[in-house]
JSON list of C-alpha atoms and ligand atoms in Angstrom, two decimals:
[
{"chain": "A", "resi": 73, "resn": "MET", "atom": "CA", "xyz": [0.06, -0.07, -0.03]},
{"chain": "A", "resi": 74, "resn": "LYS", "atom": "CA", "xyz": [1.19, 3.48, -0.90]},
{"chain": "A", "resi": 75, "resn": "ARG", "atom": "CA", "xyz": [2.26, 5.49, 2.12]},
{"chain": "A", "resi": 76, "resn": "ILE", "atom": "CA", "xyz": [2.37, 9.33, 1.91]},
{"chain": "A", "resi": 77, "resn": "LYS", "atom": "CA", "xyz": [3.21, 12.42, 3.94]},
{"chain": "A", "resi": 78, "resn": "CYS", "atom": "CA", "xyz": [0.96, 13.57, 6.65]},
{"chain": "A", "resi": 79, "resn": "PRO", "atom": "CA", "xyz": [-0.23, 17.21, 6.08]},
{"chain": "A", "resi": 80, "resn": "HIS", "atom": "CA", "xyz": [-0.67, 17.50, 9.91]},
{"chain": "A", "resi": 81, "resn": "CYS", "atom": "CA", "xyz": [2.53, 16.65, 11.47]},
{"chain": "A", "resi": 82, "resn": "ASN", "atom": "CA", "xyz": [4.76, 16.56, 8.12]},
{"chain": "A", "resi": 83, "resn": "GLN", "atom": "CA", "xyz": [5.96, 13.06, 8.90]},
{"chain": "A", "resi": 84, "resn": "ASN", "atom": "CA", "xyz": [7.03, 11.26, 5.77]},
{"chain": "A", "resi": 85, "resn": "ASN", "atom": "CA", "xyz": [5.35, 7.84, 4.98]},
{"chain": "A", "resi": 86, "resn": "SER", "atom": "CA", "xyz": [3.28, 8.08, 7.99]},
{"chain": "A", "resi": 87, "resn": "LEU", "atom": "CA", "xyz": [-0.09, 7.85, 6.37]},
{"chain": "A", "resi": 88, "resn": "SER", "atom": "CA", "xyz": [-1.85, 4.48, 5.67]},
{"chain": "A", "resi": 89, "resn": "GLY", "atom": "CA", "xyz": [-5.33, 3.77, 4.46]},
{"chain": "A", "resi": 90, "resn": "GLU", "atom": "CA", "xyz": [-7.90, 1.53, 6.19]},
{"chain": "A", "resi": 91, "resn": "SER", "atom": "CA", "xyz": [-11.27, 0.42, 5.11]},
{"chain": "A", "resi": 92, "resn": "THR", "atom": "CA", "xyz": [-13.67, 0.22, 7.98]},
{"chain": "A", "resi": 93, "resn": "PRO", "atom": "CA", "xyz": [-16.96, -1.57, 7.27]},
{"chain": "A", "resi": 94, "resn": "ASN", "atom": "CA", "xyz": [-19.82, 0.40, 8.92]},
{"chain": "A", "resi": 95, "resn": "PHE", "atom": "CA", "xyz": [-22.45, -1.82, 10.29]},
{"chain": "A", "resi": 96, "resn": "PHE", "atom": "CA", "xyz": [-25.97, -0.88, 11.40]},
{"chain": "A", "resi": 97, "resn": "HIS", "atom": "CA", "xyz": [-26.13, -2.26, 14.88]},
{"chain": "A", "resi": 98, "resn": "LEU", "atom": "CA", "xyz": [-29.09, -3.13, 17.14]},
{"chain": "A", "resi": 99, "resn": "PHE", "atom": "CA", "xyz": [-28.15, -3.85, 20.64]},
{"chain": "A", "resi": 100, "resn": "TRP", "atom": "CA", "xyz": [-24.65, -4.50, 19.59]},
{"chain": "A", "resi": 101, "resn": "ILE", "atom": "CA", "xyz": [-25.48, -7.12, 17.00]},
{"chain": "A", "resi": 102, "resn": "PRO", "atom": "CA", "xyz": [-24.36, -5.91, 13.53]},
{"chain": "A", "resi": 103, "resn": "LEU", "atom": "CA", "xyz": [-27.30, -6.22, 11.34]},
{"chain": "A", "resi": 104, "resn": "PHE", "atom": "CA", "xyz": [-26.20, -5.39, 7.96]},
{"chain": "A", "resi": 105, "resn": "ARG", "atom": "CA", "xyz": [-23.39, -3.46, 6.32]},
{"chain": "A", "resi": 106, "resn": "VAL", "atom": "CA", "xyz": [-24.28, 0.16, 5.68]},
{"chain": "A", "resi": 107, "resn": "SER", "atom": "CA", "xyz": [-21.25, 1.44, 3.91]},
{"chain": "A", "resi": 108, "resn": "THR", "atom": "CA", "xyz": [-17.57, 1.13, 3.97]},
{"chain": "A", "resi": 109, "resn": "ASN", "atom": "CA", "xyz": [-15.64, 4.16, 5.60]},
{"chain": "A", "resi": 110, "resn": "GLN", "atom": "CA", "xyz": [-12.35, 4.84, 3.89]},
{"chain": "A", "resi": 111, "resn": "VAL", "atom": "CA", "xyz": [-9.95, 6.37, 6.52]},
{"chain": "A", "resi": 112, "resn": "VAL", "atom": "CA", "xyz": [-6.31, 7.36, 6.04]},
{"chain": "A", "resi": 113, "resn": "ARG", "atom": "CA", "xyz": [-4.61, 7.47, 9.47]},
{"chain": "A", "resi": 114, "resn": "CYS", "atom": "CA", "xyz": [-1.24, 8.86, 10.34]},
{"chain": "A", "resi": 115, "resn": "ASP", "atom": "CA", "xyz": [0.85, 6.52, 12.36]},
{"chain": "A", "resi": 116, "resn": "HIS", "atom": "CA", "xyz": [2.86, 9.46, 13.81]},
{"chain": "A", "resi": 117, "resn": "CYS", "atom": "CA", "xyz": [0.31, 11.90, 15.17]},
{"chain": "A", "resi": 118, "resn": "LYS", "atom": "CA", "xyz": [-2.67, 9.59, 14.91]},
{"chain": "A", "resi": 119, "resn": "LYS", "atom": "CA", "xyz": [-4.76, 12.01, 13.16]},
{"chain": "A", "resi": 120, "resn": "GLY", "atom": "CA", "xyz": [-7.50, 10.40, 10.80]},
{"chain": "A", "resi": 121, "resn": "TYR", "atom": "CA", "xyz": [-8.67, 11.73, 7.59]},
{"chain": "A", "resi": 122, "resn": "TYR", "atom": "CA", "xyz": [-11.98, 10.87, 6.33]},
{"chain": "A", "resi": 123, "resn": "LYS", "atom": "CA", "xyz": [-13.20, 10.48, 2.70]},
{"chain": "A", "resi": 124, "resn": "GLU", "atom": "CA", "xyz": [-14.55, 14.21, 2.78]},
{"chain": "A", "resi": 125, "resn": "GLU", "atom": "CA", "xyz": [-11.09, 15.66, 3.44]},
{"chain": "A", "resi": 126, "resn": "PHE", "atom": "CA", "xyz": [-8.83, 13.37, 1.14]},
{"chain": "A", "resi": 127, "resn": "THR", "atom": "CA", "xyz": [-6.30, 14.98, -0.71]},
{"chain": "A", "resi": 128, "resn": "LYS", "atom": "CA", "xyz": [-5.35, 13.48, -4.22]},
{"chain": "A", "resi": 129, "resn": "ASP", "atom": "CA", "xyz": [-2.59, 11.70, -2.55]},
{"chain": "A", "resi": 130, "resn": "MET", "atom": "CA", "xyz": [-4.66, 10.21, -0.11]},
{"chain": "A", "resi": 131, "resn": "GLN", "atom": "CA", "xyz": [-7.04, 9.13, -2.46]},
{"chain": "A", "resi": 132, "resn": "ALA", "atom": "CA", "xyz": [-4.27, 7.33, -4.44]},
{"chain": "A", "resi": 133, "resn": "VAL", "atom": "CA", "xyz": [-3.54, 5.19, -1.28]},
{"chain": "A", "resi": 134, "resn": "PHE", "atom": "CA", "xyz": [-6.78, 3.20, -2.09]},
{"chain": "A", "resi": 135, "resn": "GLU", "atom": "CA", "xyz": [-6.07, 2.90, -5.77]},
{"chain": "A", "resi": 136, "resn": "LYS", "atom": "CA", "xyz": [-4.39, -0.34, -6.74]},
{"chain": "B", "resi": 66, "resn": "LIG", "atom": "ZN1", "xyz": [0.56, 13.12, 11.29]}
]
């Protein structure tokens, strides 16, 4: 997976992408999958970037 620089702490190669399935929960039982959240997280400052705030570089993390 491509790793890129974090715009928050300027640490190189610290961002990695993760796809988190989003389940609709009823009493802690996952009923069905609503969507998949794509999140880019920085290993250095632990800041997470959500799809709405992705830069082009972050988007590219998910392209294979
Ligand atoms: Zn960072």
